[in-house]
mmCIF file of C-alpha atoms in Angstrom:
data_model
loop_
_atom_site.group_PDB
_atom_site.id
_atom_site.type_symbol
_atom_site.label_atom_id
_atom_site.label_comp_id
_atom_site.label_asym_id
_atom_site.label_seq_id
_atom_site.Cartn_x
_atom_site.Cartn_y
_atom_site.Cartn_z
ATOM 1 C CA MET H 1 -104.624 -2.343 -39.448
ATOM 2 C CA PRO H 2 -104.813 -1.918 -34.969
ATOM 3 C CA TRP H 3 -102.181 0.639 -35.344
ATOM 4 C CA LEU H 4 -102.546 4.709 -35.298
ATOM 5 C CA ALA H 5 -100.954 4.957 -39.653
ATOM 6 C CA VAL H 6 -100.921 8.946 -41.304
ATOM 7 C CA PRO H 7 -104.319 9.101 -43.951
ATOM 8 C CA TYR H 8 -102.494 9.046 -47.380
ATOM 9 C CA THR H 9 -105.047 12.768 -48.118
ATOM 10 C CA ASP H 10 -102.496 14.258 -45.338
ATOM 11 C CA GLU H 11 -99.958 15.178 -47.443
ATOM 12 C CA ALA H 12 -98.507 17.717 -44.946
ATOM 13 C CA ARG H 13 -97.599 14.614 -42.156
ATOM 14 C CA ARG H 14 -96.581 12.214 -44.815
ATOM 15 C CA SER H 15 -93.700 14.434 -46.055
ATOM 16 C CA ARG H 16 -92.499 15.600 -42.407
ATOM 17 C CA LEU H 17 -92.570 11.619 -41.567
ATOM 18 C CA ASN H 18 -91.570 10.654 -44.717
ATOM 19 C CA ARG H 19 -88.260 13.044 -44.238
ATOM 20 C CA LEU H 20 -87.702 12.504 -40.207
ATOM 21 C CA TYR H 21 -87.767 8.198 -40.739
ATOM 22 C CA GLY H 22 -85.731 8.154 -44.290
ATOM 23 C CA ILE H 23 -89.145 6.400 -46.118
ATOM 24 C CA GLN H 24 -88.749 6.149 -49.777
ATOM 25 C CA GLY H 25 -91.692 3.795 -49.942
ATOM 26 C CA ILE H 26 -94.970 2.756 -49.833
ATOM 27 C CA PRO H 27 -96.395 1.177 -48.254
ATOM 28 C CA THR H 28 -94.131 1.826 -44.922
ATOM 29 C CA LEU H 29 -94.251 0.694 -41.100
ATOM 30 C CA ILE H 30 -92.079 1.809 -39.129
ATOM 31 C CA VAL H 31 -92.484 0.388 -34.921
ATOM 32 C CA LEU H 32 -91.437 2.964 -33.359
ATOM 33 C CA ASP H 33 -91.086 2.720 -28.982
ATOM 34 C CA PRO H 34 -93.221 4.583 -26.101
ATOM 35 C CA GLN H 35 -90.399 7.816 -26.399
ATOM 36 C CA GLY H 36 -89.662 7.697 -30.384
ATOM 37 C CA GLU H 37 -86.664 6.231 -30.794
ATOM 38 C CA VAL H 38 -87.254 3.005 -34.447
ATOM 39 C CA ILE H 39 -87.123 -0.248 -33.058
ATOM 40 C CA THR H 40 -87.833 -1.495 -36.745
ATOM 41 C CA ARG H 41 -88.223 -0.053 -39.876
ATOM 42 C CA GLN H 42 -88.967 -3.938 -41.564
ATOM 43 C CA GLY H 43 -92.366 -3.543 -39.787
ATOM 44 C CA ARG H 44 -94.143 -4.155 -42.966
ATOM 45 C CA ALA H 45 -91.348 -7.209 -43.964
ATOM 46 C CA GLU H 46 -92.129 -7.919 -40.331
ATOM 47 C CA VAL H 47 -95.813 -8.634 -39.460
ATOM 48 C CA LEU H 48 -96.025 -10.242 -43.539
ATOM 49 C CA ASN H 49 -93.357 -12.823 -42.007
ATOM 50 C CA ASP H 50 -95.622 -12.605 -38.353
ATOM 51 C CA GLU H 51 -98.930 -12.447 -39.078
ATOM 52 C CA ASP H 52 -99.382 -14.043 -35.763
ATOM 53 C CA CYS H 53 -96.881 -11.230 -34.325
ATOM 54 C CA ARG H 54 -95.763 -13.183 -31.524
ATOM 55 C CA GLY H 55 -92.643 -11.832 -32.209
ATOM 56 C CA PHE H 56 -94.118 -8.287 -31.955
ATOM 57 C CA PRO H 57 -91.916 -5.166 -31.605
ATOM 58 C CA TRP H 58 -89.954 -6.748 -33.503
ATOM 59 C CA HIS H 59 -86.649 -6.000 -32.706
ATOM 60 C CA PRO H 60 -83.671 -6.090 -34.753
ATOM 61 C CA LYS H 61 -82.342 -9.386 -35.212
ATOM 62 C CA PRO H 62 -78.144 -9.409 -35.725
ATOM 63 C CA VAL H 63 -78.418 -11.798 -38.456
ATOM 64 C CA LEU H 64 -81.036 -12.718 -40.812
ATOM 65 C CA GLU H 65 -82.090 -15.483 -43.030
ATOM 66 C CA LEU H 66 -82.197 -13.992 -47.100
ATOM 67 C CA SER H 67 -85.769 -14.478 -47.989
ATOM 68 C CA ASP H 68 -88.200 -13.147 -50.362
ATOM 69 C CA SER H 69 -90.063 -10.763 -47.472
ATOM 70 C CA ASN H 70 -86.637 -9.252 -46.631
ATOM 71 C CA ALA H 71 -85.042 -8.921 -49.444
ATOM 72 C CA VAL H 72 -86.237 -5.578 -49.654
ATOM 73 C CA GLN H 73 -83.671 -4.899 -47.001
ATOM 74 C CA LEU H 74 -80.955 -5.412 -49.439
ATOM 75 C CA ASN H 75 -81.470 -2.030 -50.687
ATOM 76 C CA GLU H 76 -81.178 -0.363 -47.590
ATOM 77 C CA GLY H 77 -77.434 0.051 -47.578
ATOM 78 C CA PRO H 78 -74.402 -2.448 -47.339
ATOM 79 C CA CYS H 79 -75.109 -6.224 -46.348
ATOM 80 C CA LEU H 80 -73.113 -8.960 -45.925
ATOM 81 C CA VAL H 81 -74.323 -11.753 -47.569
ATOM 82 C CA LEU H 82 -73.304 -15.617 -46.251
ATOM 83 C CA PHE H 83 -73.990 -17.775 -48.831
ATOM 84 C CA VAL H 84 -74.647 -21.778 -47.518
ATOM 85 C CA ASP H 85 -73.775 -24.127 -50.092
ATOM 86 C CA SER H 86 -77.549 -25.923 -48.340
ATOM 87 C CA GLU H 87 -80.939 -25.879 -48.452
ATOM 88 C CA ASP H 88 -80.488 -27.611 -45.179
ATOM 89 C CA ASP H 89 -81.551 -25.665 -42.250
ATOM 90 C CA GLY H 90 -78.248 -26.852 -40.539
ATOM 91 C CA GLU H 91 -75.943 -25.366 -42.132
ATOM 92 C CA SER H 92 -77.885 -22.280 -42.403
ATOM 93 C CA GLU H 93 -77.473 -21.915 -38.540
ATOM 94 C CA ALA H 94 -74.745 -23.458 -38.595
ATOM 95 C CA ALA H 95 -73.568 -19.920 -40.719
ATOM 96 C CA LYS H 96 -75.538 -17.841 -38.502
ATOM 97 C CA GLN H 97 -74.195 -18.644 -35.483
ATOM 98 C CA LEU H 98 -70.809 -18.226 -37.376
ATOM 99 C CA ILE H 99 -71.289 -14.291 -38.370
ATOM 100 C CA GLN H 100 -73.839 -13.499 -34.921
ATOM 101 C CA PRO H 101 -71.079 -12.554 -32.839
ATOM 102 C CA ILE H 102 -69.163 -10.466 -35.438
ATOM 103 C CA ALA H 103 -72.894 -8.586 -36.735
ATOM 104 C CA GLU H 104 -73.885 -8.275 -32.205
ATOM 105 C CA LYS H 105 -69.903 -6.101 -31.691
ATOM 106 C CA ILE H 106 -70.239 -3.901 -34.975
ATOM 107 C CA ILE H 107 -74.375 -3.264 -34.071
ATOM 108 C CA ALA H 108 -73.266 -2.338 -30.360
ATOM 109 C CA LYS H 109 -70.216 -1.032 -31.038
ATOM 110 C CA TYR H 110 -72.391 1.682 -33.216
ATOM 111 C CA LYS H 111 -75.647 2.029 -30.848
ATOM 112 C CA ALA H 112 -73.203 3.503 -28.214
ATOM 113 C CA LYS H 113 -72.763 5.983 -30.761
ATOM 114 C CA GLU H 114 -76.127 6.346 -31.130
ATOM 115 C CA GLU H 115 -75.984 5.596 -35.690
ATOM 116 C CA GLU H 116 -77.526 2.829 -37.203
ATOM 117 C CA ALA H 117 -74.823 0.135 -37.722
ATOM 118 C CA PRO H 118 -72.894 0.816 -40.930
ATOM 119 C CA LEU H 119 -74.040 -2.722 -42.722
ATOM 120 C CA LEU H 120 -76.856 -5.802 -42.481
ATOM 121 C CA PHE H 121 -76.147 -9.413 -42.157
ATOM 122 C CA PHE H 122 -77.210 -12.013 -44.260
ATOM 123 C CA VAL H 123 -77.642 -15.831 -44.704
ATOM 124 C CA ALA H 124 -77.952 -17.041 -47.830
ATOM 125 C CA GLY H 125 -79.363 -20.502 -48.686
ATOM 126 C CA GLU H 126 -80.493 -22.125 -51.061
ATOM 127 C CA ASP H 127 -83.860 -21.276 -53.412
ATOM 128 C CA ASP H 128 -85.261 -19.304 -56.439
ATOM 129 C CA MET H 129 -84.722 -15.863 -54.794
ATOM 130 C CA THR H 130 -80.293 -16.439 -53.675
ATOM 131 C CA ASP H 131 -80.521 -17.806 -57.410
ATOM 132 C CA SER H 132 -82.081 -14.419 -58.434
ATOM 133 C CA LEU H 133 -79.899 -12.490 -56.421
ATOM 134 C CA ARG H 134 -77.022 -14.036 -57.689
ATOM 135 C CA ASP H 135 -77.185 -13.723 -61.183
ATOM 136 C CA TYR H 136 -78.384 -10.428 -60.802
ATOM 137 C CA THR H 137 -74.826 -9.605 -58.860
ATOM 138 C CA ASN H 138 -73.105 -11.604 -60.864
ATOM 139 C CA LEU H 139 -71.907 -13.560 -58.112
ATOM 140 C CA PRO H 140 -70.057 -17.602 -58.608
ATOM 141 C CA GLU H 141 -72.195 -20.061 -57.994
ATOM 142 C CA ALA H 142 -69.262 -20.479 -55.296
ATOM 143 C CA ALA H 143 -69.842 -21.470 -51.611
ATOM 144 C CA PRO H 144 -69.363 -20.279 -48.795
ATOM 145 C CA LEU H 145 -68.933 -16.905 -50.712
ATOM 146 C CA LEU H 146 -68.892 -14.408 -48.310
ATOM 147 C CA THR H 147 -70.004 -10.464 -49.809
ATOM 148 C CA ILE H 148 -71.016 -7.471 -48.936
ATOM 149 C CA LEU H 149 -73.571 -5.839 -51.711
ATOM 150 C CA ASP H 150 -74.377 -2.578 -51.688
ATOM 151 C CA MET H 151 -76.508 -1.989 -54.357
ATOM 152 C CA SER H 152 -77.218 1.601 -53.946
ATOM 153 C CA ALA H 153 -73.998 2.326 -54.897
ATOM 154 C CA ARG H 154 -74.338 -0.598 -57.243
ATOM 155 C CA ALA H 155 -71.275 -2.781 -55.856
ATOM 156 C CA LYS H 156 -70.006 -5.595 -54.571
ATOM 157 C CA TYR H 157 -67.154 -6.633 -52.366
ATOM 158 C CA VAL H 158 -66.201 -10.752 -52.884
ATOM 159 C CA MET H 159 -63.910 -13.133 -50.530
ATOM 160 C CA ASP H 160 -64.099 -16.320 -51.926
ATOM 161 C CA VAL H 161 -62.047 -18.689 -50.087
ATOM 162 C CA GLU H 162 -62.170 -22.443 -49.192
ATOM 163 C CA GLU H 163 -63.162 -21.804 -45.886
ATOM 164 C CA ILE H 164 -65.583 -18.842 -43.638
ATOM 165 C CA THR H 165 -64.148 -18.583 -40.343
ATOM 166 C CA PRO H 166 -64.516 -15.756 -37.532
ATOM 167 C CA ALA H 167 -61.423 -14.148 -38.396
ATOM 168 C CA ILE H 168 -61.445 -14.068 -42.059
ATOM 169 C CA VAL H 169 -65.565 -12.365 -41.420
ATOM 170 C CA GLU H 170 -64.236 -10.163 -38.898
ATOM 171 C CA ALA H 171 -61.193 -8.881 -41.282
ATOM 172 C CA PHE H 172 -63.659 -8.653 -44.314
ATOM 173 C CA VAL H 173 -66.192 -6.139 -42.052
ATOM 174 C CA ASN H 174 -63.747 -4.411 -40.993
ATOM 175 C CA ASP H 175 -61.907 -4.025 -44.051
ATOM 176 C CA PHE H 176 -65.040 -2.648 -45.815
ATOM 177 C CA LEU H 177 -65.800 0.038 -42.721
ATOM 178 C CA ALA H 178 -61.975 0.866 -43.384
ATOM 179 C CA GLU H 179 -62.826 1.696 -47.224
ATOM 180 C CA LYS H 180 -59.712 -1.156 -48.257
ATOM 181 C CA LEU H 181 -61.643 -2.754 -50.081
ATOM 182 C CA LYS H 182 -62.260 -2.070 -53.425
ATOM 183 C CA PRO H 183 -65.577 -2.423 -54.774
ATOM 184 C CA GLU H 184 -66.739 -4.645 -58.135
ATOM 185 C CA PRO H 185 -69.463 -3.056 -60.430
ATOM 186 C CA ILE H 186 -73.059 -4.637 -59.833
#
């Protein structure tokens, strides 16, 4: 562990950092820039996925491909998840490209207000982890399937349409942010 770390025995400092950064569990690795601003709260997952640290300091990507190592982020707040019907990287990449402009727009809007974006954005292919997520949240097997999952509120919002377009995604996100959607229980 070549970075600075707070000794576990230093309870006072750990407590202050927990409050300052909203840390709820260990291990946690938060990467800061030289000014002390958060680059990513997902340092642990990033290290696990990038052992050679080629992507360091791991600035957040607007859209992530859902995986076992980043699924913990689903617990951090509302997450838009676009489920696609293929293990093929081509379809996942196309889905990422579809929602990326909307994700970037939302992220930029909130960054300009010096606030964290209210949504994380994911694309989920077909794998055991995605199957478990569908089972846990009682989602249909349909694909494409556009959802917003809020694990902490135990709520889901589902847009089950034949074709997902940028306009549909943007309207879905805007309706969610305007609290116009009716949540279903998870």
